Tab-separated table of C-alpha atoms and ligand atoms in Angstrom:
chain	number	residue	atom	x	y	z
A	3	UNK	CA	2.084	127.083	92.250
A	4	UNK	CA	1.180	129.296	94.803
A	5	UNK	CA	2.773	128.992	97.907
A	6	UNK	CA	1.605	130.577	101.453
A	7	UNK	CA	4.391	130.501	104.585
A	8	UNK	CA	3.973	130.942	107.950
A	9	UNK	CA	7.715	132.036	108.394
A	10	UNK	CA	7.002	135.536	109.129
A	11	UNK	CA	4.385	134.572	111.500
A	12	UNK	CA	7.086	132.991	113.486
A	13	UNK	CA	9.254	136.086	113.313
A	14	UNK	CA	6.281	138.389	114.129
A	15	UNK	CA	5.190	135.752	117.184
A	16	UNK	CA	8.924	135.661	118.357
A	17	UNK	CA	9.420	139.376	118.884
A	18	UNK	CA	6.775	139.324	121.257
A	19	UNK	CA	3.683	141.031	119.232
A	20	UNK	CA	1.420	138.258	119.559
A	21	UNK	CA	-0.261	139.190	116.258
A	22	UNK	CA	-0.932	137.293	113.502
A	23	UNK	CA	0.575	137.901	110.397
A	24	UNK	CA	-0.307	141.544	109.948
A	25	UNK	CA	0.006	143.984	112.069
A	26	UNK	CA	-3.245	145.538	113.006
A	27	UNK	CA	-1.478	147.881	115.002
A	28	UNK	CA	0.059	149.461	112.301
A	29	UNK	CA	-1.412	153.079	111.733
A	30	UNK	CA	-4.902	153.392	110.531
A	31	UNK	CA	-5.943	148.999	111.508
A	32	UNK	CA	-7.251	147.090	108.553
A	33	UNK	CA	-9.406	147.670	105.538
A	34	UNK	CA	-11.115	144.694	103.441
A	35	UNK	CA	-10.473	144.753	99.647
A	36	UNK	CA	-13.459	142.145	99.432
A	37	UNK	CA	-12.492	139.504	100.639
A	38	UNK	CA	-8.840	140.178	101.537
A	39	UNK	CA	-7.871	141.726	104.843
A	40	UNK	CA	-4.935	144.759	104.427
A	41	UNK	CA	-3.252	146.881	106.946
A	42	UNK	CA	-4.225	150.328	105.450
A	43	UNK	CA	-0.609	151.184	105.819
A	44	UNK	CA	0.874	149.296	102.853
A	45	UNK	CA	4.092	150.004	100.879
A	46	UNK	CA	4.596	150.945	97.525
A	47	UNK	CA	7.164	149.222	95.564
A	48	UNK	CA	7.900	151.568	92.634
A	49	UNK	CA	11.058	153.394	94.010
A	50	UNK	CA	12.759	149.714	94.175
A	51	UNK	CA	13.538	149.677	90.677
A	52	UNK	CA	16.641	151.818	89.105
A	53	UNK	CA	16.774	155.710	88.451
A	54	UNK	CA	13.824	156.528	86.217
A	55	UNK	CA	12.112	152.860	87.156
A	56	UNK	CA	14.043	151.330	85.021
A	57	UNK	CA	16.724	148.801	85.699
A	58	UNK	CA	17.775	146.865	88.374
A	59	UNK	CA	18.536	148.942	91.276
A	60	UNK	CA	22.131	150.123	92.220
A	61	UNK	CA	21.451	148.660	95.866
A	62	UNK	CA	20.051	145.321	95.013
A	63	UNK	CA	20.388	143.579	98.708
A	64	UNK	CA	19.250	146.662	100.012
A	65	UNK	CA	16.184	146.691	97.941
A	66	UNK	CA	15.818	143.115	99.149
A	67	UNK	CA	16.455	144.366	102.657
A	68	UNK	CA	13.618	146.771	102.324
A	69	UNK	CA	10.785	144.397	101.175
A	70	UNK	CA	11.867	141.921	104.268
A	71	UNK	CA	11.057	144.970	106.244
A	72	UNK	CA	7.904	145.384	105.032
A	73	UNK	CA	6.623	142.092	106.323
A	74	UNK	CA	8.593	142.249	109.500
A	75	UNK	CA	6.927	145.418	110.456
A	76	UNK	CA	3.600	143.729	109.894
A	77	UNK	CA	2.364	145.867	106.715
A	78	UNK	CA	0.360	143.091	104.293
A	79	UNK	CA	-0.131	145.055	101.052
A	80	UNK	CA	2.430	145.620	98.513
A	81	UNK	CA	1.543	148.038	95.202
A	82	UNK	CA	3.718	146.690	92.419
A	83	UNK	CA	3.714	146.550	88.422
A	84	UNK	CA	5.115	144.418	85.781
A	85	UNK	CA	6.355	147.883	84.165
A	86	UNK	CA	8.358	148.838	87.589
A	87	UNK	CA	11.980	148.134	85.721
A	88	UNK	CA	10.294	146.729	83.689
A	89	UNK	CA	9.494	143.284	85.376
A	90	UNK	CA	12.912	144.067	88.103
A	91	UNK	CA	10.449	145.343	91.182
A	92	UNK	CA	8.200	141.907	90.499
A	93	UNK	CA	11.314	139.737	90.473
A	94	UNK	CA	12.902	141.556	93.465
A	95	UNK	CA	9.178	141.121	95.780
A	96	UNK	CA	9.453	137.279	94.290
A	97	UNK	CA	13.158	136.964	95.285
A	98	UNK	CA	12.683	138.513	99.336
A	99	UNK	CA	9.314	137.393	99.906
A	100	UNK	CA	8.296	134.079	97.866
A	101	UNK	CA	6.751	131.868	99.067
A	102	UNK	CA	4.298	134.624	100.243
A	103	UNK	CA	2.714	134.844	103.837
A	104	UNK	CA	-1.193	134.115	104.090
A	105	UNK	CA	-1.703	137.915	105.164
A	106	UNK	CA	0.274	139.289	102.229
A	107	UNK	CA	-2.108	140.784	99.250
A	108	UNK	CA	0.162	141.577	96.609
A	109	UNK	CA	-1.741	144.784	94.234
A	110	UNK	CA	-0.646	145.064	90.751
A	111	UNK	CA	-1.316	147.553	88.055
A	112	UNK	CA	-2.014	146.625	83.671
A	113	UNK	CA	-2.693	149.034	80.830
A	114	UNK	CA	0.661	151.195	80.369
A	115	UNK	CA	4.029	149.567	79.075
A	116	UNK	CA	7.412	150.602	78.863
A	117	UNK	CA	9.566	152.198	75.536
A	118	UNK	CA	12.812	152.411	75.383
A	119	UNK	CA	13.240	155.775	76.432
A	120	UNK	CA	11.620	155.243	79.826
A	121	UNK	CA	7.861	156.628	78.717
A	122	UNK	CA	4.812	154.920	80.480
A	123	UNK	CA	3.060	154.303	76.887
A	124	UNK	CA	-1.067	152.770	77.143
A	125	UNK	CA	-1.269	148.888	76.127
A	126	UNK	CA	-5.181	148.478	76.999
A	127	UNK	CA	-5.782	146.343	73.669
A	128	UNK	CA	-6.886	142.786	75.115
A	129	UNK	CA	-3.743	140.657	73.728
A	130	UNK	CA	-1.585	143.027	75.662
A	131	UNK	CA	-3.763	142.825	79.090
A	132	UNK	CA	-3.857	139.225	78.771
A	133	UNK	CA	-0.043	139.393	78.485
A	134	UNK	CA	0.540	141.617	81.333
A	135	UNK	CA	-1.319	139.666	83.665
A	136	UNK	CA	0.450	136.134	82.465
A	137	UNK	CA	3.793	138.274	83.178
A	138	UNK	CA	2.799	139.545	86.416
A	139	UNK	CA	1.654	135.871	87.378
A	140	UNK	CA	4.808	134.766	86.413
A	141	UNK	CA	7.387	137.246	87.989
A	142	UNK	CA	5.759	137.154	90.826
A	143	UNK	CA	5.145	133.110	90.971
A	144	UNK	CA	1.516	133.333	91.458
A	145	UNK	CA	-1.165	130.972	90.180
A	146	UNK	CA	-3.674	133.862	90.870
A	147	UNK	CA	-3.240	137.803	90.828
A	148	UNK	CA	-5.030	139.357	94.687
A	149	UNK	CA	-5.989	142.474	92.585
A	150	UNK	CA	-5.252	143.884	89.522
A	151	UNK	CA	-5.930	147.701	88.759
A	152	UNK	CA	-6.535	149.075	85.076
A	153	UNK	CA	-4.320	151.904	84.389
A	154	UNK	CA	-5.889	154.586	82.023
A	155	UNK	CA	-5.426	157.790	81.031
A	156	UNK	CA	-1.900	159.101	80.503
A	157	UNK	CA	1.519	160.664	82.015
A	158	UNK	CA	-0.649	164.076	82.005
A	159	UNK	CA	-3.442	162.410	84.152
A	160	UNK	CA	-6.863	160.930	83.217
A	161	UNK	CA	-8.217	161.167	80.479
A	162	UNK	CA	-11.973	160.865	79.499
A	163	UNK	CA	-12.729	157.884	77.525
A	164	UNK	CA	-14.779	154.532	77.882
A	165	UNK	CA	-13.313	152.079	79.182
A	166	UNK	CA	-15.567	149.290	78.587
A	167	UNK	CA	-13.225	147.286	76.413
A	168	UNK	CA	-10.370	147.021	78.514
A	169	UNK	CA	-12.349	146.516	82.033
A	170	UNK	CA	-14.395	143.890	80.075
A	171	UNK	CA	-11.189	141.842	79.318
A	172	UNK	CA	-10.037	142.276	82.824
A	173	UNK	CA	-13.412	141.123	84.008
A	174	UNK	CA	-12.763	137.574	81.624
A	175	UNK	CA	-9.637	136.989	83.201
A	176	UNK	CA	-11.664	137.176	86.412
A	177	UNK	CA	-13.971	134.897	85.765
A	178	UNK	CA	-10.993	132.355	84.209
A	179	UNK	CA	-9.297	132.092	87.915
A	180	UNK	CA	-6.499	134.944	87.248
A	181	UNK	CA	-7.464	137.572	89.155
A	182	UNK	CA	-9.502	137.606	92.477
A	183	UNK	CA	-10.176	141.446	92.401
A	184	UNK	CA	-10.421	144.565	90.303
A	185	UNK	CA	-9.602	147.952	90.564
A	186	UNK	CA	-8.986	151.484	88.114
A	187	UNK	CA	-6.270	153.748	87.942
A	188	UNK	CA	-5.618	157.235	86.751
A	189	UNK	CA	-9.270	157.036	86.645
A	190	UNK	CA	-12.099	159.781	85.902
A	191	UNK	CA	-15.432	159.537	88.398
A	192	UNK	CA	-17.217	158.749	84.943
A	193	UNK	CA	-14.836	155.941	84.555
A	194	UNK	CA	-15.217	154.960	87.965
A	195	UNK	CA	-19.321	154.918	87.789
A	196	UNK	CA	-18.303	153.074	84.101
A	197	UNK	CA	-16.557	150.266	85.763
A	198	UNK	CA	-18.848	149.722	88.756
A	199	UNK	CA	-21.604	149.512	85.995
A	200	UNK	CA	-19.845	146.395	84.510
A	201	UNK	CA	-18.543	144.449	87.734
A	202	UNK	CA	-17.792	144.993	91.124
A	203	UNK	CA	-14.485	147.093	91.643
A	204	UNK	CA	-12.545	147.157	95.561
A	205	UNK	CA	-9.806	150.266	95.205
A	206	UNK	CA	-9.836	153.238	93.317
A	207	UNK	CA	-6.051	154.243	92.710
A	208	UNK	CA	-5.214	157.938	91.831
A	209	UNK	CA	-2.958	160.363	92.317
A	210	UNK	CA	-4.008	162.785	95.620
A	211	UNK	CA	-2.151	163.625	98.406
A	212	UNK	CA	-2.297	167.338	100.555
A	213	UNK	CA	-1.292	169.546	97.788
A	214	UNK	CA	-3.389	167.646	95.207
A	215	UNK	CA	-7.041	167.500	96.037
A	216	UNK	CA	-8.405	166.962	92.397
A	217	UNK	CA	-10.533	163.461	93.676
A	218	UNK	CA	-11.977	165.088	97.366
A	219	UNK	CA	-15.476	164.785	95.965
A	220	UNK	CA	-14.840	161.032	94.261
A	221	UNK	CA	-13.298	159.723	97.723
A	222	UNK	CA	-16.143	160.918	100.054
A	223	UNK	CA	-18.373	158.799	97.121
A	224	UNK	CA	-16.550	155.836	97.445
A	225	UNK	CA	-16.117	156.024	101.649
A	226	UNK	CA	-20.303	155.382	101.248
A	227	UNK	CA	-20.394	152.144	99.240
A	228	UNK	CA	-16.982	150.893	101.192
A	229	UNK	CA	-14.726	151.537	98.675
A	230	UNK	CA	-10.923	151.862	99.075
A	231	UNK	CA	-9.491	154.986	98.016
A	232	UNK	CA	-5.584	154.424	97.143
A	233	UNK	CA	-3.874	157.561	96.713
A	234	UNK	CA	-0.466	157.397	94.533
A	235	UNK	CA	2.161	160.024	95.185
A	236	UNK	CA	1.038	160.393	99.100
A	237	UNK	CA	4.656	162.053	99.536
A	238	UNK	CA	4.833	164.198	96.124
A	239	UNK	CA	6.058	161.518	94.070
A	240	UNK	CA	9.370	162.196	91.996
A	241	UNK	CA	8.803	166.433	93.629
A	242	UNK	CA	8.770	165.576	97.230
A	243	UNK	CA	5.713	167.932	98.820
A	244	UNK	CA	6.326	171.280	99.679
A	245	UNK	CA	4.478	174.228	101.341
A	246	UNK	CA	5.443	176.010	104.207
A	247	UNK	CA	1.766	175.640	106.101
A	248	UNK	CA	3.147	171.666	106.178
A	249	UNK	CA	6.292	172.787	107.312
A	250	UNK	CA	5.089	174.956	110.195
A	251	UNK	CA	2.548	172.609	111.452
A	252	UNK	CA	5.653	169.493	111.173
A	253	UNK	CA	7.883	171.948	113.274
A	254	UNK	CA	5.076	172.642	116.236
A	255	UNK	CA	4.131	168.745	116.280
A	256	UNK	CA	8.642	167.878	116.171
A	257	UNK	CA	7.626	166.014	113.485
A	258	UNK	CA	8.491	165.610	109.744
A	259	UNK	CA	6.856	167.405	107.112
A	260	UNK	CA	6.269	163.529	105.829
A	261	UNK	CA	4.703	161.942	108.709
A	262	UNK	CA	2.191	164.954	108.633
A	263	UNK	CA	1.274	164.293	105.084
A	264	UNK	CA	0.667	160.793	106.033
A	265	UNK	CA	-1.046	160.936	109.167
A	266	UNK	CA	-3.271	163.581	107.288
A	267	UNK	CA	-4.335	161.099	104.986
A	268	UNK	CA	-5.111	158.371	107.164
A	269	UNK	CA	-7.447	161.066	109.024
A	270	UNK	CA	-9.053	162.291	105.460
A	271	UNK	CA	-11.548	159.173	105.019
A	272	UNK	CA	-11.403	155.546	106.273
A	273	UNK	CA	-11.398	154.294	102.754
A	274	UNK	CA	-7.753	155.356	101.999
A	275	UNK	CA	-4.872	153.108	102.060
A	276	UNK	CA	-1.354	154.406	101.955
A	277	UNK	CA	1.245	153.462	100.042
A	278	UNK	CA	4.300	155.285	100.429
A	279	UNK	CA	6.895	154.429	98.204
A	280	UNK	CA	10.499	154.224	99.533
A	281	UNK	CA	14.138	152.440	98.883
A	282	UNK	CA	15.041	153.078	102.335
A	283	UNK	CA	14.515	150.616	105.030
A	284	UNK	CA	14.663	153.505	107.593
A	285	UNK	CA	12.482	156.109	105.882
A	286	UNK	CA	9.968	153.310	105.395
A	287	UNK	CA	10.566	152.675	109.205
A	288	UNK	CA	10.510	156.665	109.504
A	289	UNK	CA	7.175	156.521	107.769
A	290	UNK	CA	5.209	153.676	109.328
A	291	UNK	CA	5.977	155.989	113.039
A	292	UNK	CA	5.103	158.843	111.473
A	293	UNK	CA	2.010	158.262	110.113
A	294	UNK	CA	0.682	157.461	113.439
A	295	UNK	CA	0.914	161.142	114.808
A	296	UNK	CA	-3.039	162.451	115.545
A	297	UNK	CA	-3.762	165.771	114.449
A	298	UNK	CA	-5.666	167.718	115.886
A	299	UNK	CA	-9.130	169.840	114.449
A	300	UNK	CA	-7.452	172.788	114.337
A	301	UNK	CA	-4.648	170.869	112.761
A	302	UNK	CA	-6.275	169.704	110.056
A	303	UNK	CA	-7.861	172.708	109.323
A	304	UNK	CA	-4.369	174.363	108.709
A	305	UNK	CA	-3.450	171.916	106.391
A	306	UNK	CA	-6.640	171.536	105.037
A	307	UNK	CA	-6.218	174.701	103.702
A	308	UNK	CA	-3.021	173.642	101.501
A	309	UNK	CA	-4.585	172.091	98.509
A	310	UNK	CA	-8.119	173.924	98.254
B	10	LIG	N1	-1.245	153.961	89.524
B	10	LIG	C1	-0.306	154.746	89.088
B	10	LIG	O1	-0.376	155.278	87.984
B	10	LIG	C2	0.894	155.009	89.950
B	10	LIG	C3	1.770	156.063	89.612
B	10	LIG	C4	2.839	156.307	90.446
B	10	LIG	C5	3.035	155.540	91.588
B	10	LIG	N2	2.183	154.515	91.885
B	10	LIG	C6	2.363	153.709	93.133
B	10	LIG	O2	2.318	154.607	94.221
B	10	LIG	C7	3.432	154.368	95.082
B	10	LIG	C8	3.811	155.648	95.799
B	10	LIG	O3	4.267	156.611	94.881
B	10	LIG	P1	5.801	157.052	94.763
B	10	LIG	O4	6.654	156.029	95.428
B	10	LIG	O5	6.056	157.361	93.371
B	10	LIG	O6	5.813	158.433	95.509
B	10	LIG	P2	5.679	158.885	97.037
B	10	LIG	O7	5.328	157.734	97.916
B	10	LIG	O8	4.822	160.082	97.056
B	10	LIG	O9	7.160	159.389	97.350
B	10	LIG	C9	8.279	158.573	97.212
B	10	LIG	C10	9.491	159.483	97.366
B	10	LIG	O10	9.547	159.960	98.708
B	10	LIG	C11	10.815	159.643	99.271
B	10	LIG	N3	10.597	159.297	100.686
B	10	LIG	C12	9.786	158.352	101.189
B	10	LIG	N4	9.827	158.341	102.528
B	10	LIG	C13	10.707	159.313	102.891
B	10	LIG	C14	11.181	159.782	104.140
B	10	LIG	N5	10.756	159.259	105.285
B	10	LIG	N6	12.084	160.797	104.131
B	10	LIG	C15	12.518	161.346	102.979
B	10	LIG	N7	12.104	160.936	101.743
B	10	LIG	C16	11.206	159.919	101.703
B	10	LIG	C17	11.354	158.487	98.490
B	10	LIG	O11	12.765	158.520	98.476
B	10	LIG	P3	13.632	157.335	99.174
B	10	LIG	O12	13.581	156.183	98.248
B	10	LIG	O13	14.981	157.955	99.308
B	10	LIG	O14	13.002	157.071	100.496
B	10	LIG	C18	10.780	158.743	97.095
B	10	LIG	O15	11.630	159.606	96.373
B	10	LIG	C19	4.502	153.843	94.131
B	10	LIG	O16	5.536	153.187	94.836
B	10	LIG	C20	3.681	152.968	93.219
B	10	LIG	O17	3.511	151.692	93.818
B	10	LIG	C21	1.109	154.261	91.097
């Protein structure tokens, strides 16, 4: 059964923020995934699991730690997967957070499994979607998924490809009660246009961030018919970003090189949504300050000039 608590709203209301349960004071406000309200600073959950996401994690109460943080700094949108572990980051959210907040939207990814070797293999054939989104349901002790995104492509990237079968069986599990909203992932603009031709879609999740600029064109598309643009990797991933233009302009602002990669995206286009991924309670801290540094014009000219 799914079960909503106003605890945090209590903690929230007790330290004096008056807000409800999100903070819309976060960096960046609120964006609407249809229907569902999200701070645009959201969290993502991926770095919870053990080296290589797989396993449980070597700190398990501070990966616990870390998700309680994420509510009690008001951010309302986790990004999680059944394969994170596989199923350990979906059991950890269920373990710190269950039963879930009112203002928490919980975003979880099908399409790619795990092998034994820690590869990300495709499972887009409708027995395993149907599977993954009964397991996701289940780890996370839902009765109905806030939005699920369909993985495609590959490790390498996307890849180009209909993806009319797999969306399709998404869109059934939709109109069964599962799932409230869809999304894509690793996605090319063809399979983005694909998609939207078949049912509505709310986020667009790729992989973009300073350095990589591959989707500019796809997220100034989406910013016109209110589309959220959800860029994975924000910090570099698994490389951490690099470039010395980022450096310099971190070093005049006394800043760090992540906070200006942040607040750079929440100044890119209204549509995106962050989700940084950390197992740190203070870098996620770290993060949620930084990203509220404005840059200026000239600013973002300097590091606009990184990934073109
Ligand atoms: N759709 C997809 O195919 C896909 C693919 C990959 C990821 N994702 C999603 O996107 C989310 C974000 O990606 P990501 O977590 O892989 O990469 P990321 O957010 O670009 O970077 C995470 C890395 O940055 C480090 N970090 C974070 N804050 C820091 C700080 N303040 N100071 C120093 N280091 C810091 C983290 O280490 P610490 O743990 O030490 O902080 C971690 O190693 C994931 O969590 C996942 O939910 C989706």
């Amino acid at each position: 059964m799914m079960q909503r608590s106003t605890r945090y709203q209590t903690q929230l209301n007790t330290k004096g923020t008056g807000m409800s349960m999100f903070s819309a004071s976060l960096p960046g406000g609120t964006w609407t995934l249809g229907d569902l309200t999200v701070t645009r600073f959201g969290y993502g959950a991926m770095q919870l699991a053990g080296p290589g996401v797989m396993g449980p994690p070597a700190d398990r109460d501070g990966s616990l730690a870390v998700l309680r943080e994420v509510l009690d700094l008001g951010i309302a949108h986790i990004d999680t997967s059944n394969a994170y572990g596989p199923r350990v980051t979906n059991q950890l959210i269920r373990e710190a957070l269950h039963p879930y907040p009112e203002s928490l939207h919980i975003v979880t990814k099908v399409g790619s499994t795990r092998d034994s070797r820690g590869g990300w293999p495709p499972a887009r054939e409708p027995e395993n979607l149907r599977r993954s989104v009964s397991e996701n349901l289940e780890n996370l002790g839902l009765e109905v998924l806030d939005l699920v995104n369909l993985r495609l492509g590959n490790a390498q990237g996307p890849q180009p490809g209909s993806l009319a079968e797999p969306f399709e069986t998404l869109v059934e599990l939709q109109r069964r009660g599962l799932i409230r909203h869809l999304g894509v992932s690793n996605a090319t603009a063809e399979q983005v246009a694909e998609a939207q031709a078949i049912a509505p879609i709310v986020c667009v999740q790729n992989m973009y961030n300073l350095a990589y600029r591959q989707d500019d064109e796809l997220i100034d598309m989406l910013a016109e018919v209110g589309i959220a643009y959800v860029p994975f990797f924000p910090l570099g991933g698994f490389s951490p970003l690099q470039s010395s233009a980022l450096s310099t302009v971190a070093a005049r602002l006394d800043a760090t090189p992540m906070s200006v990669a942040l607040a750079w995206l929440l100044q890119r286009s209204p549509n995106i949504l962050l989700i940084p991924g950390t197992s740190s309670a203070e870098h996620l801290r770290e993060n949620v300050a930084g990203a509220a540094l404005s840059l200026s014009g000239d600013e973002l000219a300097e590091l606009d000039k990184i990934g073109r």
